[in-house]
GROMACS .gro file of C-alpha atoms in nm:
model
   92
    1MET     CA    1   3.807  -1.822  -1.663
    2THR     CA    2   3.716  -1.989  -1.337
    3ASP     CA    3   3.390  -2.175  -1.313
    4THR     CA    4   3.175  -2.194  -1.006
    5ILE     CA    5   3.007  -2.509  -0.888
    6GLU     CA    6   2.669  -2.381  -1.006
    7THR     CA    7   2.790  -2.317  -1.362
    8LEU     CA    8   2.961  -2.655  -1.369
    9GLN     CA    9   2.637  -2.821  -1.258
   10GLN     CA   10   2.446  -2.645  -1.534
   11ARG     CA   11   2.705  -2.753  -1.792
   12MET     CA   12   2.697  -3.110  -1.656
   13GLU     CA   13   2.317  -3.127  -1.682
   14ALA     CA   14   2.330  -2.985  -2.035
   15ALA     CA   15   2.590  -3.243  -2.136
   16ALA     CA   16   2.377  -3.523  -1.988
   17ARG     CA   17   2.070  -3.399  -2.178
   18ALA     CA   18   2.281  -3.395  -2.496
   19LEU     CA   19   2.385  -3.757  -2.416
   20ASP     CA   20   2.751  -3.654  -2.384
   21PHE     CA   21   2.811  -3.866  -2.075
   22GLU     CA   22   3.191  -3.848  -2.089
   23GLU     CA   23   3.184  -3.468  -2.059
   24ALA     CA   24   2.921  -3.492  -1.786
   25THR     CA   25   3.147  -3.732  -1.596
   26ARG     CA   26   3.446  -3.499  -1.623
   27LEU     CA   27   3.236  -3.209  -1.499
   28ARG     CA   28   3.100  -3.418  -1.210
   29ASP     CA   29   3.455  -3.505  -1.106
   30ARG     CA   30   3.557  -3.138  -1.119
   31ILE     CA   31   3.259  -3.047  -0.901
   32ASN     CA   32   3.355  -3.315  -0.648
   33LEU     CA   33   3.714  -3.188  -0.638
   34MET     CA   34   3.597  -2.831  -0.581
   35ARG     CA   35   3.362  -2.942  -0.304
   36GLY     CA   36   3.655  -3.125  -0.148
   37GLY     CA   37   3.852  -2.802  -0.123
   38ALA     CA   38   4.042  -2.777  -0.452
   39SER     CA   39   4.054  -2.443  -0.628
   40ALA     CA   40   3.884  -2.410  -0.967
   41PRO     CA   41   4.213  -2.398  -1.166
   42ALA     CA   42   4.352  -2.697  -0.974
   43ALA     CA   43   4.032  -2.894  -1.034
   44GLU     CA   44   4.052  -2.813  -1.404
   45ARG     CA   45   4.412  -2.936  -1.429
   46ALA     CA   46   4.351  -3.254  -1.227
   47ASP     CA   47   4.362  -3.586  -1.408
   48THR     CA   48   4.048  -3.772  -1.302
   49SER     CA   49   4.065  -4.047  -1.563
   50GLY     CA   50   4.169  -4.311  -1.309
   51LEU     CA   51   3.909  -4.227  -1.047
   52THR     CA   52   3.641  -4.487  -0.987
   53ARG     CA   53   3.335  -4.454  -0.772
   54GLN     CA   54   3.272  -4.697  -0.491
   55ARG     CA   55   2.983  -4.935  -0.552
   56PRO     CA   56   2.687  -4.900  -0.316
   57GLY     CA   57   2.698  -5.158  -0.041
   58ALA     CA   58   3.071  -5.218  -0.081
   59MET     CA   59   3.207  -5.039   0.221
   60GLY     CA   60   3.466  -5.127   0.482
   61LEU     CA   61   3.769  -5.351   0.487
   62GLY     CA   62   3.818  -5.613   0.221
   63THR     CA   63   3.586  -5.457  -0.035
   64SER     CA   64   3.855  -5.457  -0.301
   65GLN     CA   65   3.830  -5.835  -0.320
   66GLN     CA   66   3.657  -5.973  -0.623
   67ARG     CA   67   3.335  -6.162  -0.588
   68VAL     CA   68   3.356  -6.532  -0.665
   69ALA     CA   69   3.171  -6.629  -0.981
   70PRO     CA   70   3.042  -6.985  -1.014
   71PRO     CA   71   3.185  -7.196  -1.296
   72PRO     CA   72   2.985  -7.213  -1.618
   73GLY     CA   73   2.705  -7.467  -1.609
   74TRP     CA   74   2.688  -7.482  -1.228
   75THR     CA   75   2.343  -7.488  -1.076
   76PRO     CA   76   2.277  -7.447  -0.704
   77PRO     CA   77   2.150  -7.750  -0.515
   78PRO     CA   78   1.775  -7.769  -0.447
   79ARG     CA   79   1.649  -7.606  -0.132
   80PRO     CA   80   1.517  -7.838   0.140
   81ASP     CA   81   1.143  -7.878   0.180
   82PRO     CA   82   1.035  -7.665   0.481
   83MET     CA   83   0.764  -7.918   0.574
   84THR     CA   84   1.020  -8.192   0.638
   85ARG     CA   85   1.290  -7.976   0.793
   86GLY     CA   86   1.433  -8.111   1.116
   87ARG     CA   87   1.254  -8.445   1.098
   88GLY     CA   88   1.470  -8.752   1.099
   89THR     CA   89   1.386  -9.095   0.969
   90ARG     CA   90   1.380  -9.247   1.319
   91ARG     CA   91   1.089  -9.206   1.553
   92ARG     CA   92   1.147  -9.101   1.910
   0.00000   0.00000   0.00000
């Protein structure tokens, strides 16, 4: 039995309403494969367990690099007072 994108979307929404998010994720991946040009049987056989979605805002070169996390207990330095910014201690 080959499923169409519409029936897969209905099954995905039903799985999400039933809080079966793993099944909904598998169906979403099958829909994406079929939209990309795969046939329904090929999309059903495909192993999508290793696929990860790209995070919003993480596009372009070098996005696979991890973000640096500050060490535990580190606090950022205080911000300078905007009223005294650019004023030296000497008078001109």
